Coordinates of C-alpha atoms and ligand atoms in Angstrom, one line a residue:
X1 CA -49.5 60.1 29.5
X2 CA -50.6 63.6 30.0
X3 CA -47.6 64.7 31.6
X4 CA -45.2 63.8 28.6
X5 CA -42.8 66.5 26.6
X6 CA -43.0 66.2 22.9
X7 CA -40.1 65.8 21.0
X8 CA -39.3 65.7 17.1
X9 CA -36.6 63.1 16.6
X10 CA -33.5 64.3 15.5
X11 CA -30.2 64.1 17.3
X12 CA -29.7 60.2 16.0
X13 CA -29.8 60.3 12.5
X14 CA -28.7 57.2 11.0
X15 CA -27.2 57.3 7.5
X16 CA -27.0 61.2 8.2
X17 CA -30.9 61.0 6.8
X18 CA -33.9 60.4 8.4
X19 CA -33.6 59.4 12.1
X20 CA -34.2 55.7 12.9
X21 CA -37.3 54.2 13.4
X22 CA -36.3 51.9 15.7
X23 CA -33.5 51.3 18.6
X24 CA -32.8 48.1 19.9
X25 CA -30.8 48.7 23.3
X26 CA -28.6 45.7 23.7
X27 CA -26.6 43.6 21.0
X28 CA -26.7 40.6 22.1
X29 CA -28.0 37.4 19.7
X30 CA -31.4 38.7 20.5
X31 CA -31.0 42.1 20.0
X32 CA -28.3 42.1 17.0
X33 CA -30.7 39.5 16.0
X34 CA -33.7 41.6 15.6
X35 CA -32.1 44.5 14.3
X36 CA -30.6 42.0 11.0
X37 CA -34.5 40.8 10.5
X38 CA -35.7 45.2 10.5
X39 CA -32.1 46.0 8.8
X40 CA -32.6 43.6 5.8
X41 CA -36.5 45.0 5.3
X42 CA -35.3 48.3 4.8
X43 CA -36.3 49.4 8.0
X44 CA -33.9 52.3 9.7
X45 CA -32.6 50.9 12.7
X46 CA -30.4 52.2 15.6
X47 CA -28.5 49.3 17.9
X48 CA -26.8 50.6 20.6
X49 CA -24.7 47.8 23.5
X50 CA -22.6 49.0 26.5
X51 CA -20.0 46.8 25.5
X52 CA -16.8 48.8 24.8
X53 CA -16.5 47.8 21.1
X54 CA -17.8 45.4 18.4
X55 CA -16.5 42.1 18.5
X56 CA -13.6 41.1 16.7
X57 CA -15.0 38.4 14.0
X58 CA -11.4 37.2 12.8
X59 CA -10.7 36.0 16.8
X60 CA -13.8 34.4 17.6
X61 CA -14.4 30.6 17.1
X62 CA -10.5 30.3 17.1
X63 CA -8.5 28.6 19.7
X64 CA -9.6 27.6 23.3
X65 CA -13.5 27.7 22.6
X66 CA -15.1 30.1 25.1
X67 CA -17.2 29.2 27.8
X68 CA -20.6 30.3 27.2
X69 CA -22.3 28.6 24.4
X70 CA -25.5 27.3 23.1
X71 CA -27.2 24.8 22.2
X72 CA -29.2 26.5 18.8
X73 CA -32.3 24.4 17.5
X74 CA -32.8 23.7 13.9
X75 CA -35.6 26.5 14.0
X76 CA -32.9 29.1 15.3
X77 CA -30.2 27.7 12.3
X78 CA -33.3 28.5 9.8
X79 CA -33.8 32.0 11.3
X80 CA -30.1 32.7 11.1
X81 CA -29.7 31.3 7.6
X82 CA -32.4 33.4 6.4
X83 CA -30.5 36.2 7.9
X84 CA -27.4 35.5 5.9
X85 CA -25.5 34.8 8.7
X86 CA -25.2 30.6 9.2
X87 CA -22.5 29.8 6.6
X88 CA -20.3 32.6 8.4
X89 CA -20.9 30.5 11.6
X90 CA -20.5 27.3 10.4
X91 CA -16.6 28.9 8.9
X92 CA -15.9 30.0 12.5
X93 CA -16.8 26.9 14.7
X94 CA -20.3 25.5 15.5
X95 CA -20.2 21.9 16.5
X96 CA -23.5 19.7 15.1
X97 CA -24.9 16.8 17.4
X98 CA -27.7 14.2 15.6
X99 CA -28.2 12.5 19.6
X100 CA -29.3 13.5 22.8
X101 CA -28.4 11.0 26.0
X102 CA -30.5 12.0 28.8
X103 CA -30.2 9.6 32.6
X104 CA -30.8 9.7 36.3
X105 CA -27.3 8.8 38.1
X106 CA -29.2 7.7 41.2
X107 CA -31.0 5.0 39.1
X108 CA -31.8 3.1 35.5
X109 CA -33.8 5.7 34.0
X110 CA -32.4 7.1 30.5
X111 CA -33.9 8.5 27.7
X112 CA -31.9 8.5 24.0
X113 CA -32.7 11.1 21.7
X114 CA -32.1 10.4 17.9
X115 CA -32.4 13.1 15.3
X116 CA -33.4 10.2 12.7
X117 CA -37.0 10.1 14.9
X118 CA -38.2 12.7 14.7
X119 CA -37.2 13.6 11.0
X120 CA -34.3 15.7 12.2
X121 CA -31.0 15.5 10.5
X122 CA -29.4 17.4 13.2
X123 CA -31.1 18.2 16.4
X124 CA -29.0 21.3 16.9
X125 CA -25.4 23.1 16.9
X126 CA -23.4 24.1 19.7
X127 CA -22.0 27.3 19.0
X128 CA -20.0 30.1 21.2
X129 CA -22.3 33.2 21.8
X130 CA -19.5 35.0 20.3
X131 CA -19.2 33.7 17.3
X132 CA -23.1 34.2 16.7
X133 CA -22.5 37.9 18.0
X134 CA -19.8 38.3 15.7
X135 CA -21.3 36.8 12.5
X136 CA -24.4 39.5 13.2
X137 CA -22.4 42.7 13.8
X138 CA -20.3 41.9 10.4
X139 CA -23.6 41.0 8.7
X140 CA -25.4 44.4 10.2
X141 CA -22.4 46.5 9.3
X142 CA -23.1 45.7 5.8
X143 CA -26.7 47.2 6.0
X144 CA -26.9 50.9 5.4
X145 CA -30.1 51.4 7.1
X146 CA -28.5 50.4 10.3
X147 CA -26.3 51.8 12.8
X148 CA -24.5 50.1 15.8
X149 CA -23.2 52.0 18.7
X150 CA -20.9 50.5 21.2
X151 CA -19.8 51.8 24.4
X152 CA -23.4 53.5 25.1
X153 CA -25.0 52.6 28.4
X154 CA -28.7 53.7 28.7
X155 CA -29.6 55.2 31.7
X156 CA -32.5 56.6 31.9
X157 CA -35.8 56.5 30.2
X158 CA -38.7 59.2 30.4
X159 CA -41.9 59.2 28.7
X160 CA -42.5 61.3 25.6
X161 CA -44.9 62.4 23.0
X162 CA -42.7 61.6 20.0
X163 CA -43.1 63.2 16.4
X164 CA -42.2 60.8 13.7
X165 CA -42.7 61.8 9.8
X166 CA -46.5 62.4 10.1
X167 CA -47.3 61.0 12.9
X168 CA -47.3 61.4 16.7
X169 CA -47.5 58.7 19.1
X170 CA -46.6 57.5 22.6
X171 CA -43.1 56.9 22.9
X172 CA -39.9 56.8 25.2
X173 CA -36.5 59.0 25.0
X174 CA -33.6 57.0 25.9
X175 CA -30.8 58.9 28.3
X176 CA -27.4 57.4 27.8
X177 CA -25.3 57.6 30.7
X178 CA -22.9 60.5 28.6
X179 CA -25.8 62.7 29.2
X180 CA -27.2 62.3 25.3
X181 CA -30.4 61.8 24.8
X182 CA -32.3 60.0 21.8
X183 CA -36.0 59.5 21.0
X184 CA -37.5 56.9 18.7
X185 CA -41.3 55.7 17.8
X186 CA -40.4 52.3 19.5
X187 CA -37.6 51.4 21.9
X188 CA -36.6 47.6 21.9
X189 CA -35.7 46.0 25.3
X190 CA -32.9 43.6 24.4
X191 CA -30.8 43.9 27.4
X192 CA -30.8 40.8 29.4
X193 CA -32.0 39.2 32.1
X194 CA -31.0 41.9 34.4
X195 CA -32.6 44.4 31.9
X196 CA -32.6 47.8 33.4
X197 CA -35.1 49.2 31.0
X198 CA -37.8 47.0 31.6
X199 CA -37.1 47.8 35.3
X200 CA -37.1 52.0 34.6
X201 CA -40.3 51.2 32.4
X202 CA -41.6 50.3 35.7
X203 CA -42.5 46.4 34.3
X204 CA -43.0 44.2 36.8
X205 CA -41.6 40.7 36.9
X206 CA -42.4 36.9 38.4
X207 CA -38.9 35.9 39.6
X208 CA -38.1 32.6 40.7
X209 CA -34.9 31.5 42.1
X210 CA -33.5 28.1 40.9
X211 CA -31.7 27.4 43.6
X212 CA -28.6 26.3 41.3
X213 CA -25.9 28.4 40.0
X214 CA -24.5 27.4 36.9
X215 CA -21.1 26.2 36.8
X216 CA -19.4 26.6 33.0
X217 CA -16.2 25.3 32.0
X218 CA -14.3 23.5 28.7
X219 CA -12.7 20.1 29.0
X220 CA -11.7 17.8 26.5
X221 CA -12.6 13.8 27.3
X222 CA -10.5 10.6 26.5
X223 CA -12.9 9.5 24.0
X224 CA -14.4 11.5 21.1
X225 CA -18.0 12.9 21.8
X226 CA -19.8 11.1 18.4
X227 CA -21.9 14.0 18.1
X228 CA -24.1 13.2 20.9
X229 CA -24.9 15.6 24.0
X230 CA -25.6 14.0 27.3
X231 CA -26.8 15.2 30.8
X232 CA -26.7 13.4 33.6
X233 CA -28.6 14.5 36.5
X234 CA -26.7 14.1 39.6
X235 CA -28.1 14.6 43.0
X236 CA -30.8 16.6 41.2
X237 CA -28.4 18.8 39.6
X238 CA -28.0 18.5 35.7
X239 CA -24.6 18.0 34.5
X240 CA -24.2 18.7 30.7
X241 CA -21.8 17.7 28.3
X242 CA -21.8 19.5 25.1
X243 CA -20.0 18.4 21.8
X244 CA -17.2 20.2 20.5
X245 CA -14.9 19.7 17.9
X246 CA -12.1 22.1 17.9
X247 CA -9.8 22.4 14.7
X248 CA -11.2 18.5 13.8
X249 CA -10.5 17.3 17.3
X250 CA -14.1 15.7 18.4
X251 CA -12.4 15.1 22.2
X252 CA -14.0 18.5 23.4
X253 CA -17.3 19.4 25.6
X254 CA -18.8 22.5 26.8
X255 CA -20.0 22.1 30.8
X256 CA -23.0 23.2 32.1
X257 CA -23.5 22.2 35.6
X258 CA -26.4 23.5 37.2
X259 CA -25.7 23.1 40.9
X260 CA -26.3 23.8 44.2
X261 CA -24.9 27.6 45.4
X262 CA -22.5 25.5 47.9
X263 CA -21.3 23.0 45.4
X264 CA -20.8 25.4 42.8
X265 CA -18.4 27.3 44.8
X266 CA -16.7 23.7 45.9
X267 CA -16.5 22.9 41.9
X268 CA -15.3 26.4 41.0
X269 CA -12.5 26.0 43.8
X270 CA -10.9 22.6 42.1
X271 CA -7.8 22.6 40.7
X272 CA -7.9 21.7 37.0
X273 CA -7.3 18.0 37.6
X274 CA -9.6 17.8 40.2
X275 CA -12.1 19.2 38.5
X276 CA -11.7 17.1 35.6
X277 CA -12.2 14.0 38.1
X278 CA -15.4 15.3 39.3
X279 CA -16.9 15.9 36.2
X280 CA -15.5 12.6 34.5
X281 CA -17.0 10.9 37.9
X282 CA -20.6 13.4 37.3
X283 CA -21.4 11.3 33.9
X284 CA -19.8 8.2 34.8
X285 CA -16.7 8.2 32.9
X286 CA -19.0 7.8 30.0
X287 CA -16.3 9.8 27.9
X288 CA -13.4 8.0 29.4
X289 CA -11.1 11.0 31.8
X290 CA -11.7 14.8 31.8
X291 CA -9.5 17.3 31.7
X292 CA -10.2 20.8 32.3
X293 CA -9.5 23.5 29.7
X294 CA -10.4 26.6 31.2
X295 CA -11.4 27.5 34.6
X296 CA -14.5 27.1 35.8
X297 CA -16.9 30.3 36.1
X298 CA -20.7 30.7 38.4
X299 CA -23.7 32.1 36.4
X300 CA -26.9 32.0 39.4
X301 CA -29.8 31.0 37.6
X302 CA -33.0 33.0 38.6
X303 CA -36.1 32.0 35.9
X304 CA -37.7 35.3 35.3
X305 CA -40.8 36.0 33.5
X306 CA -41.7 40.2 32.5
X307 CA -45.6 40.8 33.7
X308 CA -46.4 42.3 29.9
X309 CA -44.2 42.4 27.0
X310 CA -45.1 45.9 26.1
X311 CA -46.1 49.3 26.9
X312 CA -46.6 52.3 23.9
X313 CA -43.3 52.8 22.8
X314 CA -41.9 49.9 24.4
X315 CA -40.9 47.0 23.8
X316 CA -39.2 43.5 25.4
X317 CA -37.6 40.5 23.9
X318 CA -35.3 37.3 24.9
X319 CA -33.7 37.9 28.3
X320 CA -35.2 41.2 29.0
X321 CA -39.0 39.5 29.2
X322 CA -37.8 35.7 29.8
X323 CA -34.9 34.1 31.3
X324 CA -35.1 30.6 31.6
X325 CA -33.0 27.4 33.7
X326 CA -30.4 26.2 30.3
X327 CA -31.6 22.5 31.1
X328 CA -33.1 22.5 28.4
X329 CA -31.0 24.6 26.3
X330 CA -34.0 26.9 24.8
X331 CA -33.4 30.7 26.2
X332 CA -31.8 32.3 23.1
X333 CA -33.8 29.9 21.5
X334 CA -37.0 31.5 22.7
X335 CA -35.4 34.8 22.5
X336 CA -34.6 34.7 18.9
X337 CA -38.4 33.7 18.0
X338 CA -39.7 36.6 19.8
X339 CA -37.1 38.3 17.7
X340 CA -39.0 36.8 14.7
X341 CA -42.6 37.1 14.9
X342 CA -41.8 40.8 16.4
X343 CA -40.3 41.7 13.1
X344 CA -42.9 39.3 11.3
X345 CA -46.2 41.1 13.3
X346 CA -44.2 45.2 12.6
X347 CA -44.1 44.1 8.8
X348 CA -47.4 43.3 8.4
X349 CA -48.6 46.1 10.1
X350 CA -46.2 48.4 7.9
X351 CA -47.9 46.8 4.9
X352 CA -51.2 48.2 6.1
X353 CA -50.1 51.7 6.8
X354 CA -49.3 51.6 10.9
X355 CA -46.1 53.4 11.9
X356 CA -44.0 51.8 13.8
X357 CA -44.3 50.2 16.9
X358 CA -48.5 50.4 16.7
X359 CA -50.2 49.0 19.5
X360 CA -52.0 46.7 17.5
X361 CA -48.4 44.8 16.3
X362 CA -47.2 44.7 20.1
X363 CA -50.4 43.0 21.2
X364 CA -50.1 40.5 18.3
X365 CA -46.3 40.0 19.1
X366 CA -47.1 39.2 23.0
X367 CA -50.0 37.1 22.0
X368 CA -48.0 35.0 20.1
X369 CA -45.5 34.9 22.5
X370 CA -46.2 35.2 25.9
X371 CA -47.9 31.7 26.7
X372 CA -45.2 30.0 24.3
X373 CA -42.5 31.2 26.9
X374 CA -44.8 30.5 29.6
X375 CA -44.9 26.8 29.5
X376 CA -41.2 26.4 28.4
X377 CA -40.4 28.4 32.2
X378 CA -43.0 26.1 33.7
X379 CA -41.9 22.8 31.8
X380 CA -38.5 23.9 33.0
X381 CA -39.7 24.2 36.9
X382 CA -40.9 20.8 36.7
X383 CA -37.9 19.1 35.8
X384 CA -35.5 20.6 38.7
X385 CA -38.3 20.4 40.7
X386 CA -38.6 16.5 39.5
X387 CA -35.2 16.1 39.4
X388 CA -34.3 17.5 42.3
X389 CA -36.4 15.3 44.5
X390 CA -35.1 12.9 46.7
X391 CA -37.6 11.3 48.0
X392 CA -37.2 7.3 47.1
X393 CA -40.9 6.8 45.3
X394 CA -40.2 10.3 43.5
X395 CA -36.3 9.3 42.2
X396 CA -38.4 5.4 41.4
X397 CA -41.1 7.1 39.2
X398 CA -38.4 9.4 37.6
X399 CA -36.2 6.4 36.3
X400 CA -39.7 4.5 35.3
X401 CA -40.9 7.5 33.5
X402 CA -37.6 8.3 31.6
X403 CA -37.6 4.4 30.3
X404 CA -40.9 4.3 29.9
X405 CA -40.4 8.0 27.5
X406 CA -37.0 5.7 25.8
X407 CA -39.9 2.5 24.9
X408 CA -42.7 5.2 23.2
X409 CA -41.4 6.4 19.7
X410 CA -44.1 9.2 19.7
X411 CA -43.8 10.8 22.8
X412 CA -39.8 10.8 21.8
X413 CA -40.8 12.5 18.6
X414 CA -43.5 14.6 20.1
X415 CA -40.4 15.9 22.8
X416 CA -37.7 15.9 20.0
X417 CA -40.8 18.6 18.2
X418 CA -40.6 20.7 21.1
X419 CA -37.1 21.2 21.7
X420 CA -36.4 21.7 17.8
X421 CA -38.8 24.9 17.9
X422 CA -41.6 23.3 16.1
X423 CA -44.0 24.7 17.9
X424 CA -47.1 26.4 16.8
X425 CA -47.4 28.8 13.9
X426 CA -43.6 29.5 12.7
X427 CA -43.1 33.3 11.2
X428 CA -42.0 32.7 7.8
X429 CA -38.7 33.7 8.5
X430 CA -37.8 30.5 10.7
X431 CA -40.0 28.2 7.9
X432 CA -37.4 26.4 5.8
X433 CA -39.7 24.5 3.3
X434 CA -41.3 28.3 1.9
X435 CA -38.2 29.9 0.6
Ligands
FAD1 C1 -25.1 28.6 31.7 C2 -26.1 29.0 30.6 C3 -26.2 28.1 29.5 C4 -27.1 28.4 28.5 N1 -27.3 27.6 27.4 C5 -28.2 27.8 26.5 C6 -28.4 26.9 25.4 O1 -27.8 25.9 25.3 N2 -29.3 27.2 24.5 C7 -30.1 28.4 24.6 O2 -31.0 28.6 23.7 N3 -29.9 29.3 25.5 C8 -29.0 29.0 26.5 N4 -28.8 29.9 27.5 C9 -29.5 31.2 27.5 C10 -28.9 32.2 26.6 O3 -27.5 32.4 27.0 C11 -29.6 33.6 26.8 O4 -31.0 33.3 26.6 C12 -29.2 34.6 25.7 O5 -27.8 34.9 25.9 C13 -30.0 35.9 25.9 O6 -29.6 36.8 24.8 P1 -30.1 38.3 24.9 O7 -29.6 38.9 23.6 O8 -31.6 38.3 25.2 O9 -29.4 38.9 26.1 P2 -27.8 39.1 26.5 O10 -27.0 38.0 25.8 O11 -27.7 39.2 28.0 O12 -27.4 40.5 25.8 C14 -27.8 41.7 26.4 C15 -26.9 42.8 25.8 O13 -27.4 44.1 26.3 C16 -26.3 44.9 26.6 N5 -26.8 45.8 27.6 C17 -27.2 45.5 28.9 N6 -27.6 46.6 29.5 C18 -27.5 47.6 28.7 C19 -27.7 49.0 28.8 N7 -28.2 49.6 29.9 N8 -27.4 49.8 27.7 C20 -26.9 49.3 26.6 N9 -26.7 48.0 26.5 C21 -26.9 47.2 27.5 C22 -25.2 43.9 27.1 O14 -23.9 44.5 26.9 C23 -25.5 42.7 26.2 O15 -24.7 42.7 25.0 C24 -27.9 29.6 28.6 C25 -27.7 30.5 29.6 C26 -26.8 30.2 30.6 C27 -26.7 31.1 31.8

């Protein structure tokens, strides 16, 4: 980087002292995420979102649920406890399911997923992406070290030789789209899937196109949902029906229907009863009729996967280095462990004297990482791939394996593992049983 400027940082002190050692660009549950785990260590952070303003905690969780939700694993409630933030989430509205009912609708196959096997009280919450937002912001407000910015768009990004304290390292200054400019020893990615600062760092992606759009929507069902989520793949395309209970009414679910492009747009066109028909019809009427709550909204699914995690000064997590097909329910998932062994690998290289953002404490971060998100995008390729075959021996083999997978009581707790975030080393911050 011999062509770089060097620049002291100044113009973004937070706390009116010392500028921030850190900014995390985007406040989403990844990013707000990350900058609670640096915030509570004492570590001076900067948050900046383009969303006009915070959101408002007393509204969320309240009232018609909104669409987007998801499905957090008991490793994600641990990380979020830790950060102080659960109970406030569990006050607003977070809906607990302890069984998972999984089956082909062109055949036999289906698999049943209880908590009880694998250990698991609870295999997972679904919560509004608000609400987790919300909880965050109020819990980061209350951290003095850290400052959130709303309404601030980054632009730009340029690469500079950037003075910090004693030291001088490789970094990035961000320029927000008012013109201002701010430096930092380490810049975090946290902007999503379409994340423009990976793209102006010049990081390269593997992009592959689903071939579904997601179709999202509320509905509330005859019958109560027991705590149980079920998907139903249909024609290939998985229809999910998400628990909710709204103000002690268990009769709610939050769709996700990943579909074709054509029969997204033919779903999103329904009138409300309509709609409710087709998705009552979608899991065979197993919660008696459907109506819809809210309208029905597209989100195209494209899995994505960043070539490298880092760069000096630079860094990505959640969206911004993985987005992932929500069969599974695991992006945020994913995106809130990078959020954790990030913050787990900076702290110990802070104990031994490196500044912030050291190349050594990347590297360890996207070794731990990388190959963990890796098979989830590949695991997930398989199954629309699998599921999306129609070929008759494929669809036979499909509803023998997913009865053969409902017979073995290890493989069920082996998968159950998996999909709680029990996977390799946990960062102490997701570990329950230590603190
Ligand atoms: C239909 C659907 C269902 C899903 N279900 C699940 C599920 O059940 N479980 C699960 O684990 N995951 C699920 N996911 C995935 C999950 O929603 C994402 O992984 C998660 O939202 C990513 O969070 P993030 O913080 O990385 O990014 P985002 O939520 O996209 O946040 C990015 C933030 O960056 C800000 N921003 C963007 N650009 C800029 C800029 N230039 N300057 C400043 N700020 C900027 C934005 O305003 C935004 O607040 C689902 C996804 C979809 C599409």
């Amino acid at each position: 980087m011999s062509d770089t400027k060097l620049s002291e940082t100044g113009n973004n002190n937070v706390s009116g002292e010392l500028p921030p050692e850190v900014v995390v660009v985007g406040g989403g549950m990844v990013g707000a995420g990350l900058a609670c785990l640096l915030g509570i260590e004492g570590i001076r952070v900067l948050l900046l979102d383009a969303r006009d303003t915070e959101l408002d905690s007393q509204a969320v969780g309240r009232g018609k649920p909104a669409v987007r939700v998801s499905a957090l694993s008991p490793v994600s409630q641990c990380l979020l406890e830790w950060l102080g933030v659960w109970k406030t989430i569990i006050a607003r509205r977070a809906t607990p399911y302890d069984a998972m009912q999984v089956w082909d609708a062109a055949g036999s196959g289906e698999v049943n997923f209880i908590g009880d096997q694998a250990g698991l009280p609870v295999l997972g919450h679904i919560v509004e992406n608000d609400v987790v937002v919300a909880a965050l912001e109020t819990r980061l407000a209350e951290l003095p070290n850290v400052q959130q910015r709303f309404g601030v768009r980054v632009s730009g990004l340029e690469s500079q030789r950037v003075r910090y304290g004693d030291d001088e390292t490789d970094g990035y200054q961000l320029v927000l789209e008012n013109g201002e400019t701010i430096t930092a020893p380490l810049i975090v990615a946290a902007d999503g899937a379409r994340s423009a600062l990976r793209d102006m760092a010049g990081i390269g992606y593997q992009s592959q196109d689903t071939g579904h759009v997601a179709v999202v929507t509320t509905v509330r069902n005859e019958r109560v949902h027991g705590g149980v989520a079920r998907q139903a793949f249909v024609d290939g395309s998985p229809l999910a029906f998400l628990p909710l209970t709204v103000d002690g009414d268990s009769r709610y679910s939050s769709i996700v229907w990943s579909t074709t492009p054509a029969h997204a747009k033919q779903l999103q066109a329904l009138p409300a009863e309509e709609l409710g028909r087709a998705l009552a019809a979608g899991i065979d009427h197993r919660l008696g009729e459907t109506q819809a709550v809210d309208r029905a909204y597209g989100l195209p699914l494209t899995q994505r996967h960043a070539d490298q995690y880092h760069l000096p000064g630079l860094v990505l997590v959640g969206d911004a280095a993985h987005s992932i097909h929500p069969l599974a329910g695991q992006g945020v998932n994913l995106g809130l462990m990078d959020a954790a062994v990030l913050a787990e690998e900076w702290l110990l290289a802070r104990k031994r004297g490196l500044p912030a953002g050291h190349p050594l404490s990347l590297a360890r971060y996207a070794r731990r990482r990388r190959g963990d998100n890796a098979s989830m995008l590949k695991l997930m390729e398989s199954f629309w791939r699998l599921f999306g075959a129609e070929h008759p021996a494929l669809t036979l083999m499909r509803n023998m394996g997913m009865s053969g997978i409902d017979r073995l009581g290890l493989v069920k707790r082996l998968l159950l593992q998996q999909a709680s975030g029990q996977r390799g080393r946990l960062p102490l911050s997701c570990r329950k049983a230590t603190r």
